[in-house]
Short mmCIF file of C-alpha atoms in Angstrom, two decimals:
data_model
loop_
_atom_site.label_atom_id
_atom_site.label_comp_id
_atom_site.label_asym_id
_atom_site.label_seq_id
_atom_site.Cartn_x
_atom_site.Cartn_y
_atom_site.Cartn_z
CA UNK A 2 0.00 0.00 0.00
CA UNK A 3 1.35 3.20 -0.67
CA UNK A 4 0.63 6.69 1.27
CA UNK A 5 -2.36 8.71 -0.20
CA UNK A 6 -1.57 11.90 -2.21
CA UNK A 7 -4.89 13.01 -1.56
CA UNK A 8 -4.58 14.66 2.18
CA UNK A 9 -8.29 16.47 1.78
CA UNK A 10 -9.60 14.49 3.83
CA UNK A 11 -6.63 14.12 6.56
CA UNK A 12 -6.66 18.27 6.54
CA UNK A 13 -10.41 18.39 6.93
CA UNK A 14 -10.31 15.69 9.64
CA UNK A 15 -7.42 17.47 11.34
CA UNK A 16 -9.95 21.49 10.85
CA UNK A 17 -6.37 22.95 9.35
CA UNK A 18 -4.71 22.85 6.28
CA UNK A 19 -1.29 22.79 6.69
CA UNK A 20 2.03 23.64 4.66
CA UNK A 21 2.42 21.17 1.97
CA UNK A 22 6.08 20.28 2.48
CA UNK A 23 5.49 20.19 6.27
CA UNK A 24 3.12 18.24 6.73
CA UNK A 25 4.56 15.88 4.56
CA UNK A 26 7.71 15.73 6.77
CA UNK A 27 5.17 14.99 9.44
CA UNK A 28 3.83 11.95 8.01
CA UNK A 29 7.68 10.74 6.96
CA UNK A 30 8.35 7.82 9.32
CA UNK A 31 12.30 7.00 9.54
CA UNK A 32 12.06 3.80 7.81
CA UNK A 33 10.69 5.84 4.69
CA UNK A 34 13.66 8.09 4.53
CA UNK A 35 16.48 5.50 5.45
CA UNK A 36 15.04 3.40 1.89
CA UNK A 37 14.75 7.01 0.27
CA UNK A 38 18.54 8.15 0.59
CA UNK A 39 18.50 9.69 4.18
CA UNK A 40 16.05 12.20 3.75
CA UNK A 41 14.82 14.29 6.76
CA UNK A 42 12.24 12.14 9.23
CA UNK A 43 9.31 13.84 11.62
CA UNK A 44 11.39 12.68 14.45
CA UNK A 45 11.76 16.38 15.24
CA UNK A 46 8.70 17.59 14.41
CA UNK A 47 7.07 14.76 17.46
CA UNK A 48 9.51 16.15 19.68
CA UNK A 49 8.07 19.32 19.11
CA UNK A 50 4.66 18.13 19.52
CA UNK A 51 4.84 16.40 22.51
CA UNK A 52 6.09 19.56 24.24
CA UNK A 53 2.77 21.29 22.74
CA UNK A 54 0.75 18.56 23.79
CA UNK A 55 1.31 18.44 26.72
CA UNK A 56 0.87 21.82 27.58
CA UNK A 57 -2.52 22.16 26.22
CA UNK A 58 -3.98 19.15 27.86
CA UNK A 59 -2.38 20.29 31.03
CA UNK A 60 -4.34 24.00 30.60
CA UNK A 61 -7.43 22.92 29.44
CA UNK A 62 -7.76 19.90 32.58
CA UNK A 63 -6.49 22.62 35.50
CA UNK A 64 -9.08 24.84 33.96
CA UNK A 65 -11.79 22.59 33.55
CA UNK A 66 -12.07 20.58 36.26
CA UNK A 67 -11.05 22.66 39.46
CA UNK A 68 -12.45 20.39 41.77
CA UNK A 69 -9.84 17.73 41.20
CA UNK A 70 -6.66 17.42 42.68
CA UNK A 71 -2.95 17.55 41.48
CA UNK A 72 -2.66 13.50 41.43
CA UNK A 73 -6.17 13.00 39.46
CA UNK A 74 -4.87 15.79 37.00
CA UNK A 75 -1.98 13.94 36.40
CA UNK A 76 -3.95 10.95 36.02
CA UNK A 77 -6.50 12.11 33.53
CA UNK A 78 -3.49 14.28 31.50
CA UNK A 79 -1.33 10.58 31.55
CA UNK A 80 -4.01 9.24 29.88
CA UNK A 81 -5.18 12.00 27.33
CA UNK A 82 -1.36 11.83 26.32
CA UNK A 83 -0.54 8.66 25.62
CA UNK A 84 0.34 6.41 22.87
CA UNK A 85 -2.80 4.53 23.63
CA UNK A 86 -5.14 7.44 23.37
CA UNK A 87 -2.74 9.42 20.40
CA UNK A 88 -3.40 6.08 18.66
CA UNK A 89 -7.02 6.08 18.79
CA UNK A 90 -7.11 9.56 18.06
CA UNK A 91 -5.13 8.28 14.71
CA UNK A 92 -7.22 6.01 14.04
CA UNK A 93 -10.56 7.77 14.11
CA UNK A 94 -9.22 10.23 11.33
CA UNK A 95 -7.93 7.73 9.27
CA UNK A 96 -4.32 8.75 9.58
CA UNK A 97 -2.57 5.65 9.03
CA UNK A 98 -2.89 5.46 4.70
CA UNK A 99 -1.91 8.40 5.02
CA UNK A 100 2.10 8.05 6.40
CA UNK A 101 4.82 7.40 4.67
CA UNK A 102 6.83 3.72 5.59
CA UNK A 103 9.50 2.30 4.46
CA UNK A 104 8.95 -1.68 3.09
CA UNK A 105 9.67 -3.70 5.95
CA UNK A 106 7.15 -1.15 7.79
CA UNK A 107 4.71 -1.81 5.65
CA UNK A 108 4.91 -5.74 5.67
CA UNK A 109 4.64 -5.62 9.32
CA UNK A 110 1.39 -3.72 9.24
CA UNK A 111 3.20 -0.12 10.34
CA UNK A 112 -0.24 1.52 9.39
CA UNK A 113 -1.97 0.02 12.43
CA UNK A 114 1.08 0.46 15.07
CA UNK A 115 0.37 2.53 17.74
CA UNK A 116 3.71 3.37 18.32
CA UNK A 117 3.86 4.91 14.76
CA UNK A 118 0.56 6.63 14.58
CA UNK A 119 0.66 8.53 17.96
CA UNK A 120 4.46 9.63 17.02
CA UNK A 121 2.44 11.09 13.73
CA UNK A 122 -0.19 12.75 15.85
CA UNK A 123 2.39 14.46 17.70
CA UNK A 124 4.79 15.33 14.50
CA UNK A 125 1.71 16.70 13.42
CA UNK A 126 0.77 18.99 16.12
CA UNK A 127 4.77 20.09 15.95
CA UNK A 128 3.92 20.97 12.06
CA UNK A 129 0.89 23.07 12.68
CA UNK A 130 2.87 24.85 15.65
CA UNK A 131 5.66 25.65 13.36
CA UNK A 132 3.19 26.86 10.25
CA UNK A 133 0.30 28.60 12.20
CA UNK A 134 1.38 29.31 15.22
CA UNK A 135 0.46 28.46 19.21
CA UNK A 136 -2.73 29.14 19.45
CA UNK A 137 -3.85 27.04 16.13
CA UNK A 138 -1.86 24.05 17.40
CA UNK A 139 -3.57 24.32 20.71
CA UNK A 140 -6.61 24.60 19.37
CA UNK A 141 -5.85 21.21 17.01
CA UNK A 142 -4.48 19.24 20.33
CA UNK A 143 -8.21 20.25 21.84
CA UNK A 144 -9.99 19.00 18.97
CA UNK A 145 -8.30 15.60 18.41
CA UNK A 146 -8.74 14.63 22.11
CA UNK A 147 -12.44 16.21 22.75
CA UNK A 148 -14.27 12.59 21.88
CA UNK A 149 -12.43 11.29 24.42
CA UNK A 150 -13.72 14.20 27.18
CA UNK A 151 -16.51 13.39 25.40
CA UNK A 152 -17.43 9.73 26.61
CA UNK A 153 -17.22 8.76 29.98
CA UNK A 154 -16.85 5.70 29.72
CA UNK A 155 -14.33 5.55 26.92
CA UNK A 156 -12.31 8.54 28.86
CA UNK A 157 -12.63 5.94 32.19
CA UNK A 158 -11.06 2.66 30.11
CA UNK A 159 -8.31 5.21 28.55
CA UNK A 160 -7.20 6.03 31.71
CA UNK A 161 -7.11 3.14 32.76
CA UNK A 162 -7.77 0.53 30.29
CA UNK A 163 -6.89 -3.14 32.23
CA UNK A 164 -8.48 -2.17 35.13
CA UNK A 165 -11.66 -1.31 32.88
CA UNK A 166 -11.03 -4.77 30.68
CA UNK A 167 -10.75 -6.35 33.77
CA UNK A 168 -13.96 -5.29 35.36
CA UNK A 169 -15.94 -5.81 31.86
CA UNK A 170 -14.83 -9.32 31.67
CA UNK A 171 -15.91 -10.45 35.51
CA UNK A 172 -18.96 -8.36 34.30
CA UNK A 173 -19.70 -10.56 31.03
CA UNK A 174 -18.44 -13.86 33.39
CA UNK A 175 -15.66 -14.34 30.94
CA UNK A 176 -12.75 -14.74 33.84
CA UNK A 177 -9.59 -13.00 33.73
CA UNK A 178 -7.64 -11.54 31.43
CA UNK A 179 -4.19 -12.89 29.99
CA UNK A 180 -1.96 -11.51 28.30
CA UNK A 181 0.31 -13.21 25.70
CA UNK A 182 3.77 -11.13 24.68
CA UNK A 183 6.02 -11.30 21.96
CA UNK A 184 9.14 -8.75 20.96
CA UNK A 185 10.67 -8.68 17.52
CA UNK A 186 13.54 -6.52 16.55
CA UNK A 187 17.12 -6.03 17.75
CA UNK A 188 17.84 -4.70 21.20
CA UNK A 189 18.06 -1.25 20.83
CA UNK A 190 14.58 -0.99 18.93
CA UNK A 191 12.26 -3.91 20.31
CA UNK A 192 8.54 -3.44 19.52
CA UNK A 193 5.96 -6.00 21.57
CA UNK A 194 3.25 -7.60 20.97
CA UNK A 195 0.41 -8.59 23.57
CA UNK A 196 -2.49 -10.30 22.52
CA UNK A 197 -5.77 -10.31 25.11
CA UNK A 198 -7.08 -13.72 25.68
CA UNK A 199 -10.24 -14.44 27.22
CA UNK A 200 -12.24 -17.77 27.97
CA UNK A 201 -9.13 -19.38 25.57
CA UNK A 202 -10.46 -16.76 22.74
CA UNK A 203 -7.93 -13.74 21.30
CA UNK A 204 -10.04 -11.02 21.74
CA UNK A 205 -7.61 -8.21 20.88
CA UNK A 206 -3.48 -6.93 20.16
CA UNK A 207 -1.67 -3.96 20.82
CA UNK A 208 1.71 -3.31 20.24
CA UNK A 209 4.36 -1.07 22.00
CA UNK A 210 7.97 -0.38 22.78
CA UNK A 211 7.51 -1.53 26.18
CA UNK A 212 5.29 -4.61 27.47
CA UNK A 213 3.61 -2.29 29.63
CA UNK A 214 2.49 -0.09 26.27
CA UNK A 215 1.32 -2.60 24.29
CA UNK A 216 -0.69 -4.40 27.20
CA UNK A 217 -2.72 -1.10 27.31
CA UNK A 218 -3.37 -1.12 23.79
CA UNK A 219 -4.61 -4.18 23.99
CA UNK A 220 -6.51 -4.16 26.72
CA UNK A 221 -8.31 -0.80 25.36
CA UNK A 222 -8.88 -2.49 22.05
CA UNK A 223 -10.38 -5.47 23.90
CA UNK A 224 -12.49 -3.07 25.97
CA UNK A 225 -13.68 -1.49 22.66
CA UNK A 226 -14.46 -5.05 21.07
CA UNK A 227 -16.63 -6.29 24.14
CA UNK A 228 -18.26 -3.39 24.64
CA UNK A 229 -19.36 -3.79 21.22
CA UNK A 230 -20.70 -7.44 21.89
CA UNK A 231 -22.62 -5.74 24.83
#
């Protein structure tokens, strides 16, 4: 599959239009530009994001919710920025055909990694910081995490998603979770794999650079599929 040249729709989803050449950095995973001779990667452009990020989540929840204290703010902001949630986001705007991955990526279904999309939310916020300014990325970083204010329910598993898989599953009778890992790749760049199973059935994956990462994904994705069932 190769990235869509049509980004009409990703700028529409996104309420921005953005500089052609930047956001096209933005959506240039490393693996793209180490099979393309070297060219530049939105490695920078996420580090610049997550700064941005951060900030606005951590404004708009201290003056939101005044009634909750420093360690629930921290709580709800952990969760609002996190590859988990940044994925999601990704997902609901149809981000992935959009990036650009190199081939191995692309075998190893890089359009679906969480890892790799929330990295391309957060190049992307960098890339609307650097063409339009503070207030616009702000205002894009409010946008892209509003459905998740937005439902209880889905806010509560994000936070906390195997607590909240945990709790559906005793609900539904269908025992406790387990969690199956695997990790691929050399040492200094694993990626891992958990897969949810419940009553001896794989509900759900998620993937991460750390166990603990992709348990979450899974266990949100599961959350999402039995919910679903409900």
């Amino acid at each position: 599959m190769t990235p869509s040249d049509d980004r009409t729709q990703l700028e529409h989803a996104l309420g921005l239009t953005i500089d052609p050449e930047l956001l096209d950095l933005a959506l240039t995973h490393r693996s793209w530009a180490y099979e393309n001779g070297g060219v530049a990667t939105n490695e920078r452009l996420e580090f610049l994001g997550d700064s941005i990020l951060g900030q606005a989540v951590t404004v708009m929840l201290y003056t939101t919710y005044p009634e909750l204290s420093e360690g629930d703010l921290a709580k709800r902001r952990a969760s609002l920025v996190s590859s988990v949630a940044l994925a999601e986001v990704a997902r609901a705007i149809g981000l992935g055909e959009h990036l650009k991955l190199g081939k191995g990526e692309e075998l190893t279904g890089g359009r679906e990694k969480s890892s790799i999309l929330a990295d391309t939310v957060e190049a992307l916020i960098g890339a609307a910081y650097l063409d339009l300014g503070g207030d616009a990325a702000t205002a894009l970083v409010l946008r892209l995490v509003d459905p998740l204010l937005a439902d209880p329910d889905r806010f509560g598993a994000a936070m906390d998603p195997k607590t909240s898989l945990q709790e559906l599953a005793a609900h539904l009778g269908l025992g406790m979770p387990v969690y199956v890992i695997e990790e691929h790749g050399p040492d200094h760049s694993k990626v891992f794999t958990a897969t949810v199973v419940l009553a001896e059935e794989a509900i759900a994956t998620g993937e991460g650079t750390s166990k603990k990462q992709a348990e979450m994904g899974a266990a949100l994705e599961a959350w999402t599929t039995l919910q679903s069932r409900r």
